[in-house]
mmCIF file of C-alpha atoms in Angstrom:
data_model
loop_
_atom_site.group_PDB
_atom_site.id
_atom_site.type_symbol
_atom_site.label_atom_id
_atom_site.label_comp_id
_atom_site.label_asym_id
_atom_site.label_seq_id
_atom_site.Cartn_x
_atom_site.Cartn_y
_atom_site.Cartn_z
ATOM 1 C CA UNK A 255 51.340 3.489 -48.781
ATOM 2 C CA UNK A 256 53.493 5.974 -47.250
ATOM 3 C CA UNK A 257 54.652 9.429 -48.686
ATOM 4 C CA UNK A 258 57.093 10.509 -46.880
ATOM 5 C CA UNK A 259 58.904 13.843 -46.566
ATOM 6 C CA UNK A 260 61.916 14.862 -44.270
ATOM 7 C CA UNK A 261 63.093 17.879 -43.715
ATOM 8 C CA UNK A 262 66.105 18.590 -41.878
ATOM 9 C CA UNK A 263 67.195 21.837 -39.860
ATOM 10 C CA UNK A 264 70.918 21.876 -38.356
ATOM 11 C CA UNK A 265 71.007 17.932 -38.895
ATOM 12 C CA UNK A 266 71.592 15.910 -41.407
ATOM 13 C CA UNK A 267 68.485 13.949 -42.614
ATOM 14 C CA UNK A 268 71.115 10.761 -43.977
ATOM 15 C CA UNK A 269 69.776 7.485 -45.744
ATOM 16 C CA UNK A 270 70.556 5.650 -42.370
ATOM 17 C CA UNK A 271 67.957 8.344 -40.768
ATOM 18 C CA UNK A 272 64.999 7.899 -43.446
ATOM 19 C CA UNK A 273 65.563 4.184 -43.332
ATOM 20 C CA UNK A 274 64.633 4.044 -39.750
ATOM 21 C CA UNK A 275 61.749 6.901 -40.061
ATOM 22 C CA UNK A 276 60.339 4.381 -43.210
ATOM 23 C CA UNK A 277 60.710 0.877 -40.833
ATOM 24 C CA UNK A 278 58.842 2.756 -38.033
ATOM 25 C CA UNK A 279 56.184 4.283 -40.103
ATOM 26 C CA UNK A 280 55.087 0.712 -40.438
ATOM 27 C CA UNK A 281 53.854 0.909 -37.217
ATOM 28 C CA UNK A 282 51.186 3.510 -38.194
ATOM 29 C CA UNK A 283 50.313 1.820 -41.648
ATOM 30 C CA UNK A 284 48.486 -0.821 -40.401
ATOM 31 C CA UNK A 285 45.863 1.333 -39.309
ATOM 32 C CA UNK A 286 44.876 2.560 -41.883
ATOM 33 C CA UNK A 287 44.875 -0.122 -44.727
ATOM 34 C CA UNK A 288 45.125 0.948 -48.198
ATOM 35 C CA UNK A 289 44.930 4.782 -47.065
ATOM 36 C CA UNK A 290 47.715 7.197 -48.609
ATOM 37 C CA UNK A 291 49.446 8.731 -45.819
ATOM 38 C CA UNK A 292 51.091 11.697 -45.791
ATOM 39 C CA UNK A 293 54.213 11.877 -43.269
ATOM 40 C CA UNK A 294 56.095 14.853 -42.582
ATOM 41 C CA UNK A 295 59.286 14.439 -40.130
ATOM 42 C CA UNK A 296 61.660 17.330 -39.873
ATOM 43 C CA UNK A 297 64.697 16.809 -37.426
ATOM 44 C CA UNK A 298 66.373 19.467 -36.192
ATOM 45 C CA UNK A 299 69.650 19.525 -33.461
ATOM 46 C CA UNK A 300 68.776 22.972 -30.554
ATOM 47 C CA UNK A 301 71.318 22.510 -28.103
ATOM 48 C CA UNK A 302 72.440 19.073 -26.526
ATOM 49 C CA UNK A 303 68.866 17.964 -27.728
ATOM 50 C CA UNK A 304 67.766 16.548 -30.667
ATOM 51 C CA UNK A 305 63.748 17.028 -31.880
ATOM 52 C CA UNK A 306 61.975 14.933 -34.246
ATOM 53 C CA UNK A 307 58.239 16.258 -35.240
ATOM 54 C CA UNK A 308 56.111 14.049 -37.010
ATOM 55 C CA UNK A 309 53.112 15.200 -38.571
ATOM 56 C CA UNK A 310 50.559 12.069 -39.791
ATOM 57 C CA UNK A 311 47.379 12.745 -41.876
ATOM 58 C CA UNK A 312 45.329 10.196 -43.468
ATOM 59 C CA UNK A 313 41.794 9.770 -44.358
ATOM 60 C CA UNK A 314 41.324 13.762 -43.672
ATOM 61 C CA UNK A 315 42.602 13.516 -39.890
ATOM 62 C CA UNK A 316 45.780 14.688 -38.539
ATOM 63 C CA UNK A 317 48.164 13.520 -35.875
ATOM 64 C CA UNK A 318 51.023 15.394 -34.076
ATOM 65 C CA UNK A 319 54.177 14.266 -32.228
ATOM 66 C CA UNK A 320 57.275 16.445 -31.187
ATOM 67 C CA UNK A 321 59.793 15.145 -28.761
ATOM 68 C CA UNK A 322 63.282 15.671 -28.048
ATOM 69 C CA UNK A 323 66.011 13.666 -26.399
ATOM 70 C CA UNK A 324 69.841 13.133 -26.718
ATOM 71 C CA UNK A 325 69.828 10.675 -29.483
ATOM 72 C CA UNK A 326 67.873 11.195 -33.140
ATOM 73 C CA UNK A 327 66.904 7.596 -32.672
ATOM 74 C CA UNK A 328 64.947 8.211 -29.351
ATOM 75 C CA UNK A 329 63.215 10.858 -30.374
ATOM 76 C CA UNK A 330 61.835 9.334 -33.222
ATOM 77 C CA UNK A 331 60.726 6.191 -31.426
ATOM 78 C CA UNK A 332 59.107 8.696 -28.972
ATOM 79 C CA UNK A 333 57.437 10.057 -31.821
ATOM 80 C CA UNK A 334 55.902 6.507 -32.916
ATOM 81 C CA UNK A 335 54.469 5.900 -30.099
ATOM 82 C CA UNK A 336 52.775 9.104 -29.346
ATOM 83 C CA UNK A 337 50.973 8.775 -32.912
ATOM 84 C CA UNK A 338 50.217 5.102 -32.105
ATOM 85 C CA UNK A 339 48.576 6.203 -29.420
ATOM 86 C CA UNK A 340 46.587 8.967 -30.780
ATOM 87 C CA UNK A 341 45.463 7.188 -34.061
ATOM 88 C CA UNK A 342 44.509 4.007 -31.355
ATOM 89 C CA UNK A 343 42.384 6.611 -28.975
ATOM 90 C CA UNK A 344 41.165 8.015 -32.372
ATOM 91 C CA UNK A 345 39.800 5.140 -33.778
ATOM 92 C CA UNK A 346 38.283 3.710 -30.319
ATOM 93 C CA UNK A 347 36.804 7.073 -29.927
ATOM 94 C CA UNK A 348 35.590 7.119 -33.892
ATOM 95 C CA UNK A 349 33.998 2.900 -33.023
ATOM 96 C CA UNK A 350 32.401 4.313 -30.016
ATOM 97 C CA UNK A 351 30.885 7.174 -31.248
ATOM 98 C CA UNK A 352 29.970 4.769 -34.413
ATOM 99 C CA UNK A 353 28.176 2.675 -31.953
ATOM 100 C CA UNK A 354 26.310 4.691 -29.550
ATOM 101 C CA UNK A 355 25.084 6.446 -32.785
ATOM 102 C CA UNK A 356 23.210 3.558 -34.209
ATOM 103 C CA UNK A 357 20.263 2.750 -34.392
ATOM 104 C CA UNK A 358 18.564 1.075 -31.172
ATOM 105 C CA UNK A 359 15.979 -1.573 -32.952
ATOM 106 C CA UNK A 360 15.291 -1.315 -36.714
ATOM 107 C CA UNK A 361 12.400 -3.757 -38.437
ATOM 108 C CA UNK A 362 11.952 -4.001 -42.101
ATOM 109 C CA UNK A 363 8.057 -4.326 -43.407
ATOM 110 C CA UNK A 364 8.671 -6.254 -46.111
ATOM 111 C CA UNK A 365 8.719 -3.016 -48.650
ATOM 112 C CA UNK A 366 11.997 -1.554 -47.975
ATOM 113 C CA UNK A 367 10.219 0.408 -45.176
ATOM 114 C CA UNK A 368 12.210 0.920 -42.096
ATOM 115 C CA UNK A 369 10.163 1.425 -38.687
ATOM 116 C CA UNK A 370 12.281 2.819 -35.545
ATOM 117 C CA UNK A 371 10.972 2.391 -32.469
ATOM 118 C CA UNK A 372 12.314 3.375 -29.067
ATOM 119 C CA UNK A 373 14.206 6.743 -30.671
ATOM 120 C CA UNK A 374 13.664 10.327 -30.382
ATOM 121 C CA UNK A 375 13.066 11.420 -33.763
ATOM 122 C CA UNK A 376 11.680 15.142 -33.500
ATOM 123 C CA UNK A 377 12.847 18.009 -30.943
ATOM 124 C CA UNK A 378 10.452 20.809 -30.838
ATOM 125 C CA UNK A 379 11.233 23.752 -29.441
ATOM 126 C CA UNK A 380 8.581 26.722 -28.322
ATOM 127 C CA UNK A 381 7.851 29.551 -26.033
ATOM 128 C CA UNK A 382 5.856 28.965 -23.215
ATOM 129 C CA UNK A 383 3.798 31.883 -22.190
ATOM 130 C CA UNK A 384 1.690 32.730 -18.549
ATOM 131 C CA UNK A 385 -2.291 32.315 -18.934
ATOM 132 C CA UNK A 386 -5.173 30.789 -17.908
ATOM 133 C CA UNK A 387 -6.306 27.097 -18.474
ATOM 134 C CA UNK A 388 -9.821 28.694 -20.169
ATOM 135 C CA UNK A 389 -7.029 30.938 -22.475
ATOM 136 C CA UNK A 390 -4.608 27.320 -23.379
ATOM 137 C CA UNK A 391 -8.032 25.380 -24.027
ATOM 138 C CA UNK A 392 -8.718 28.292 -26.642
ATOM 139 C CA UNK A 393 -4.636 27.900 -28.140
ATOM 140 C CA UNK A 394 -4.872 23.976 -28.114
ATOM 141 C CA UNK A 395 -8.593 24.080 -30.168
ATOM 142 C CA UNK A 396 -6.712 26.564 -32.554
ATOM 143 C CA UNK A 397 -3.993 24.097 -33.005
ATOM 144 C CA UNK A 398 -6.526 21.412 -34.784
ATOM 145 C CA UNK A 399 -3.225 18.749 -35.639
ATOM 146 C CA UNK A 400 -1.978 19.216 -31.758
ATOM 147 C CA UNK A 401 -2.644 16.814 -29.237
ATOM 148 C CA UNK A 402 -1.546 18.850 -26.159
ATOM 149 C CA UNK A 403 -0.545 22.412 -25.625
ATOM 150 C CA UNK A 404 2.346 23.896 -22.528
ATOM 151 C CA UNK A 405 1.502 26.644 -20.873
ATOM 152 C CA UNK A 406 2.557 28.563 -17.497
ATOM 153 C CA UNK A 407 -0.735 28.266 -15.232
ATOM 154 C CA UNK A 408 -1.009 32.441 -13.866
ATOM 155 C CA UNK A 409 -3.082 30.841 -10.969
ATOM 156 C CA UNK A 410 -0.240 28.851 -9.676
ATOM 157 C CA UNK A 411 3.181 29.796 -11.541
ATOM 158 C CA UNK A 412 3.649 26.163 -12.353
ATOM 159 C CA UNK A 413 4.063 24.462 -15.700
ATOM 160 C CA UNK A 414 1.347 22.586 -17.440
ATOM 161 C CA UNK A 415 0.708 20.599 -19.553
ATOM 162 C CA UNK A 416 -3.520 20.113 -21.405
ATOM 163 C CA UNK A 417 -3.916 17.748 -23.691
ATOM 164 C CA UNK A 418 -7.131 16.179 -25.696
ATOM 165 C CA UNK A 419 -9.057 13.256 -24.780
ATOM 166 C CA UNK A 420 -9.738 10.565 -26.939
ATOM 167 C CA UNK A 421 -13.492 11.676 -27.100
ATOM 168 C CA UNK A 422 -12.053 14.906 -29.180
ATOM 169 C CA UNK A 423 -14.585 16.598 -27.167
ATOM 170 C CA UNK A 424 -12.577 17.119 -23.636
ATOM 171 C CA UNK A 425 -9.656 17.971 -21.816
ATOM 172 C CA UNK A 426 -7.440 16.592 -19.991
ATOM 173 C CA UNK A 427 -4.251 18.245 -17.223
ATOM 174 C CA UNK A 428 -1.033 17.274 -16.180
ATOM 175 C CA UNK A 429 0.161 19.452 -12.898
ATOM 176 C CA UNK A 430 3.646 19.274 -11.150
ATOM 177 C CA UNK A 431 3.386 17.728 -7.724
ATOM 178 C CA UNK A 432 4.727 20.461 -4.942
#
């Protein structure tokens, strides 16, 4: 459904006018279903030109068109096909972003439970700080629930990484080539 308001400016807005605003708008209704849409068109004569702006919104997004030509007419069909094309790169852009935003594998264990593998799931974010491996052996022991611990090695400026061994009772290093 279509509510439609025109305004007019310098021009008359005639039944002949909304007639042809209403059998164009039915371009832009199929794309969104059921949706109320709210269409504003003013029309307005400047000069030798005359300007039809359209102004679309539906399910919380707005669209835009303003052109101007010689005949009301043109303009508006301008105007159609400028929001076509908007609420079409819209919606592709809306799918896309739908799709690239699921969810990669998803496996159900039988108790509504819902494992997801291959994901990143948690970002942490922490200062890393200059010391000795003897000082990030101390940090990571501290840290009883951590498995490894980042540091800035003083003895060669690089970034490492020490992490725990299986055996709980040792150490292990990862060091940037070159």
């Amino acid at each position: 459904m279509i509510n439609l308001t025109i305004t007019d400016k310098e021009l008359k807005a005639t039944d002949a006018i909304k007639d042809y605003v209403e059998k164009k708008l039915t371009r832009i209704e199929k794309y969104f279903g059921e949706e109320t849409i709210e269409a504003n068109v003013k029309i307005k004569a400047e000069k030798n030109y005359q300007i039809a702006e359209m102004y679309i919104s539906a399910n919380g997004v707005s669209y835009k068109a303003v052109t101007e030509d010689k005949d009301l007419y043109a303009s508006i069909d301008k105007d159609i096909d400028i929001l076509e094309g908007q609420i079409r790169k819209s919606k592709t852009k809306r799918e896309k972003m739908q799709k690239d935003s699921s969810i990669k594998q998803i496996t159900f264990n039988g108790e509504d439970e819902i494992s997801i593998e291959d994901e990143v799931i948690k970002t942490l974010h922490y200062e890393i700080k200059p010391m000795s491996i003897e000082d990030a052996k101390l940090k990571l022991k501290e840290k009883v629930n951590n498995l490894f611990y980042t540091f800035i090695n003083i003895d060669t400026n690089k970034v490492n990484v020490l992490y725990k061994l299986p055996d709980g009772k040792n150490f292990g290093i990862v060091e940037p080539e070159a």
